């Protein structure tokens, strides 16, 4: 599909067309530039809890239903803490939201 469109416009145009398609493999397609309500809500909570975070990414990996998320967060607040302690801090921050989730993948790091 991209090869057909490459001559007629930019990759961005091709992505817009793909984003408009109704479904891929039976699942609704989400445009790359949009966030679900759950992603926005979780990101807001984490920004408040970790104001020194230099990087934060929240992705709904459940296909858009909000049952499972992946969180990538980089913060100097994790310095001198083991990975399990970093993850516990994230779990504590999201305590209320986790109750309604099927799962949560957490990736933490300290800025270089």
PDB file of C-alpha atoms in Angstrom:
ATOM      1  CA  UNK A   1       0.000   0.000   0.000  1.00  0.00           C
ATOM      2  CA  UNK A   2       2.810   2.432   0.908  1.00  0.00           C
ATOM      3  CA  UNK A   3       4.651   1.761  -2.349  1.00  0.00           C
ATOM      4  CA  UNK A   4       1.574   2.726  -4.360  1.00  0.00           C
ATOM      5  CA  UNK A   5       1.193   5.946  -2.409  1.00  0.00           C
ATOM      6  CA  UNK A   6       4.865   6.931  -2.234  1.00  0.00           C
ATOM      7  CA  UNK A   7       4.831   8.473  -5.698  1.00  0.00           C
ATOM      8  CA  UNK A   8       1.655  10.448  -5.033  1.00  0.00           C
ATOM      9  CA  UNK A   9       2.526  12.016  -1.708  1.00  0.00           C
ATOM     10  CA  UNK A  10       4.500  11.859   1.469  1.00  0.00           C
ATOM     11  CA  UNK A  11       4.628   9.043   3.971  1.00  0.00           C
ATOM     12  CA  UNK A  12       2.474  11.201   6.230  1.00  0.00           C
ATOM     13  CA  UNK A  13      -0.273  11.171   3.614  1.00  0.00           C
ATOM     14  CA  UNK A  14       0.020   7.392   3.413  1.00  0.00           C
ATOM     15  CA  UNK A  15      -0.265   7.094   7.187  1.00  0.00           C
ATOM     16  CA  UNK A  16      -3.367   9.280   7.186  1.00  0.00           C
ATOM     17  CA  UNK A  17      -5.006   6.992   4.646  1.00  0.00           C
ATOM     18  CA  UNK A  18      -4.080   3.900   6.660  1.00  0.00           C
ATOM     19  CA  UNK A  19      -5.393   5.530   9.845  1.00  0.00           C
ATOM     20  CA  UNK A  20      -8.735   6.143   8.168  1.00  0.00           C
ATOM     21  CA  UNK A  21      -9.189   2.488   7.302  1.00  0.00           C
ATOM     22  CA  UNK A  22     -11.841   0.885   9.466  1.00  0.00           C
ATOM     23  CA  UNK A  23     -10.026  -2.191  10.706  1.00  0.00           C
ATOM     24  CA  UNK A  24      -6.986  -4.383  10.336  1.00  0.00           C
ATOM     25  CA  UNK A  25      -7.361  -8.072  11.134  1.00  0.00           C
ATOM     26  CA  UNK A  26     -10.800  -7.391  12.590  1.00  0.00           C
ATOM     27  CA  UNK A  27      -9.533  -4.878  15.187  1.00  0.00           C
ATOM     28  CA  UNK A  28     -10.318  -1.166  15.073  1.00  0.00           C
ATOM     29  CA  UNK A  29      -7.339   0.886  13.923  1.00  0.00           C
ATOM     30  CA  UNK A  30      -6.175   3.848  15.976  1.00  0.00           C
ATOM     31  CA  UNK A  31      -4.371   6.745  14.353  1.00  0.00           C
ATOM     32  CA  UNK A  32      -0.799   7.151  15.583  1.00  0.00           C
ATOM     33  CA  UNK A  33      -1.320  10.707  16.776  1.00  0.00           C
ATOM     34  CA  UNK A  34      -4.307  10.057  19.045  1.00  0.00           C
ATOM     35  CA  UNK A  35      -4.415   8.818  22.612  1.00  0.00           C
ATOM     36  CA  UNK A  36      -7.204   6.973  24.344  1.00  0.00           C
ATOM     37  CA  UNK A  37      -8.891   8.514  27.382  1.00  0.00           C
ATOM     38  CA  UNK A  38      -7.189   5.908  29.551  1.00  0.00           C
ATOM     39  CA  UNK A  39      -3.739   6.764  28.189  1.00  0.00           C
ATOM     40  CA  UNK A  40      -4.336  10.455  28.860  1.00  0.00           C
ATOM     41  CA  UNK A  41      -5.667   9.779  32.377  1.00  0.00           C
ATOM     42  CA  UNK A  42      -2.765   7.504  33.330  1.00  0.00           C
ATOM     43  CA  UNK A  43      -0.172   9.884  31.866  1.00  0.00           C
ATOM     44  CA  UNK A  44      -1.682  12.773  33.871  1.00  0.00           C
ATOM     45  CA  UNK A  45      -1.479  10.799  37.117  1.00  0.00           C
ATOM     46  CA  UNK A  46       2.125   9.771  36.450  1.00  0.00           C
ATOM     47  CA  UNK A  47       3.145  13.346  35.529  1.00  0.00           C
ATOM     48  CA  UNK A  48       1.728  14.539  38.837  1.00  0.00           C
ATOM     49  CA  UNK A  49       3.396  11.752  40.828  1.00  0.00           C
ATOM     50  CA  UNK A  50       6.739  11.997  38.992  1.00  0.00           C
ATOM     51  CA  UNK A  51       7.178  15.702  38.136  1.00  0.00           C
ATOM     52  CA  UNK A  52      10.878  15.167  37.374  1.00  0.00           C
ATOM     53  CA  UNK A  53      10.164  12.551  34.699  1.00  0.00           C
ATOM     54  CA  UNK A  54      12.214  13.320  31.596  1.00  0.00           C
ATOM     55  CA  UNK A  55      10.302  10.807  29.485  1.00  0.00           C
ATOM     56  CA  UNK A  56       6.837   9.300  29.801  1.00  0.00           C
ATOM     57  CA  UNK A  57       4.893   7.104  27.412  1.00  0.00           C
ATOM     58  CA  UNK A  58       1.608   5.317  28.105  1.00  0.00           C
ATOM     59  CA  UNK A  59       0.192   2.890  25.536  1.00  0.00           C
ATOM     60  CA  UNK A  60      -3.100   0.997  25.636  1.00  0.00           C
ATOM     61  CA  UNK A  61      -1.971  -2.441  24.425  1.00  0.00           C
ATOM     62  CA  UNK A  62      -5.415  -3.996  24.760  1.00  0.00           C
ATOM     63  CA  UNK A  63      -6.582  -2.760  21.384  1.00  0.00           C
ATOM     64  CA  UNK A  64      -8.301   0.296  22.802  1.00  0.00           C
ATOM     65  CA  UNK A  65     -10.578  -1.218  25.456  1.00  0.00           C
ATOM     66  CA  UNK A  66      -8.412  -0.062  28.377  1.00  0.00           C
ATOM     67  CA  UNK A  67      -7.795  -3.481  29.908  1.00  0.00           C
ATOM     68  CA  UNK A  68      -4.000  -3.481  29.569  1.00  0.00           C
ATOM     69  CA  UNK A  69      -1.403  -0.726  29.420  1.00  0.00           C
ATOM     70  CA  UNK A  70       2.308  -0.367  28.909  1.00  0.00           C
ATOM     71  CA  UNK A  71       4.111   2.435  30.765  1.00  0.00           C
ATOM     72  CA  UNK A  72       7.606   3.683  29.956  1.00  0.00           C
ATOM     73  CA  UNK A  73       8.882   6.267  32.417  1.00  0.00           C
ATOM     74  CA  UNK A  74      12.328   7.776  32.900  1.00  0.00           C
ATOM     75  CA  UNK A  75      12.855   9.834  36.036  1.00  0.00           C
ATOM     76  CA  UNK A  76      15.681  10.928  38.299  1.00  0.00           C
ATOM     77  CA  UNK A  77      13.306  10.070  41.169  1.00  0.00           C
ATOM     78  CA  UNK A  78      14.235   6.416  40.538  1.00  0.00           C
ATOM     79  CA  UNK A  79      17.910   7.054  41.307  1.00  0.00           C
ATOM     80  CA  UNK A  80      19.370   4.718  43.962  1.00  0.00           C
ATOM     81  CA  UNK A  81      16.273   2.490  43.813  1.00  0.00           C
ATOM     82  CA  UNK A  82      16.230  -1.077  42.567  1.00  0.00           C
ATOM     83  CA  UNK A  83      13.948  -1.956  39.661  1.00  0.00           C
ATOM     84  CA  UNK A  84      11.382  -3.580  41.948  1.00  0.00           C
ATOM     85  CA  UNK A  85      11.230  -0.418  44.058  1.00  0.00           C
ATOM     86  CA  UNK A  86      10.795   1.733  40.948  1.00  0.00           C
ATOM     87  CA  UNK A  87       7.927  -0.473  39.791  1.00  0.00           C
ATOM     88  CA  UNK A  88       6.344  -0.367  43.234  1.00  0.00           C
ATOM     89  CA  UNK A  89       6.318   3.439  43.058  1.00  0.00           C
ATOM     90  CA  UNK A  90       4.523   3.310  39.699  1.00  0.00           C
ATOM     91  CA  UNK A  91       2.059   0.692  40.987  1.00  0.00           C
ATOM     92  CA  UNK A  92       1.330   2.845  44.043  1.00  0.00           C
ATOM     93  CA  UNK A  93       0.725   5.913  41.874  1.00  0.00           C
ATOM     94  CA  UNK A  94      -1.739   3.945  39.722  1.00  0.00           C
ATOM     95  CA  UNK A  95      -3.348   2.024  42.584  1.00  0.00           C
ATOM     96  CA  UNK A  96      -6.924   3.095  41.763  1.00  0.00           C
ATOM     97  CA  UNK A  97      -6.587   2.597  37.981  1.00  0.00           C
ATOM     98  CA  UNK A  98      -4.980  -0.833  38.329  1.00  0.00           C
ATOM     99  CA  UNK A  99      -8.148  -2.189  39.966  1.00  0.00           C
ATOM    100  CA  UNK A 100      -9.963  -1.946  36.626  1.00  0.00           C
ATOM    101  CA  UNK A 101      -7.115  -3.326  34.488  1.00  0.00           C
ATOM    102  CA  UNK A 102      -6.298  -6.785  33.277  1.00  0.00           C
ATOM    103  CA  UNK A 103      -2.581  -6.055  33.251  1.00  0.00           C
ATOM    104  CA  UNK A 104       0.135  -3.421  33.358  1.00  0.00           C
ATOM    105  CA  UNK A 105       3.627  -3.578  31.860  1.00  0.00           C
ATOM    106  CA  UNK A 106       6.072  -1.201  33.503  1.00  0.00           C
ATOM    107  CA  UNK A 107       9.426  -0.089  32.139  1.00  0.00           C
ATOM    108  CA  UNK A 108      11.409   2.358  34.274  1.00  0.00           C
ATOM    109  CA  UNK A 109      14.782   3.993  33.784  1.00  0.00           C
ATOM    110  CA  UNK A 110      17.034   6.698  35.190  1.00  0.00           C
ATOM    111  CA  UNK A 111      18.130   9.525  32.850  1.00  0.00           C
ATOM    112  CA  UNK A 112      21.711   9.154  31.655  1.00  0.00           C
TER     113      UNK A 112
END
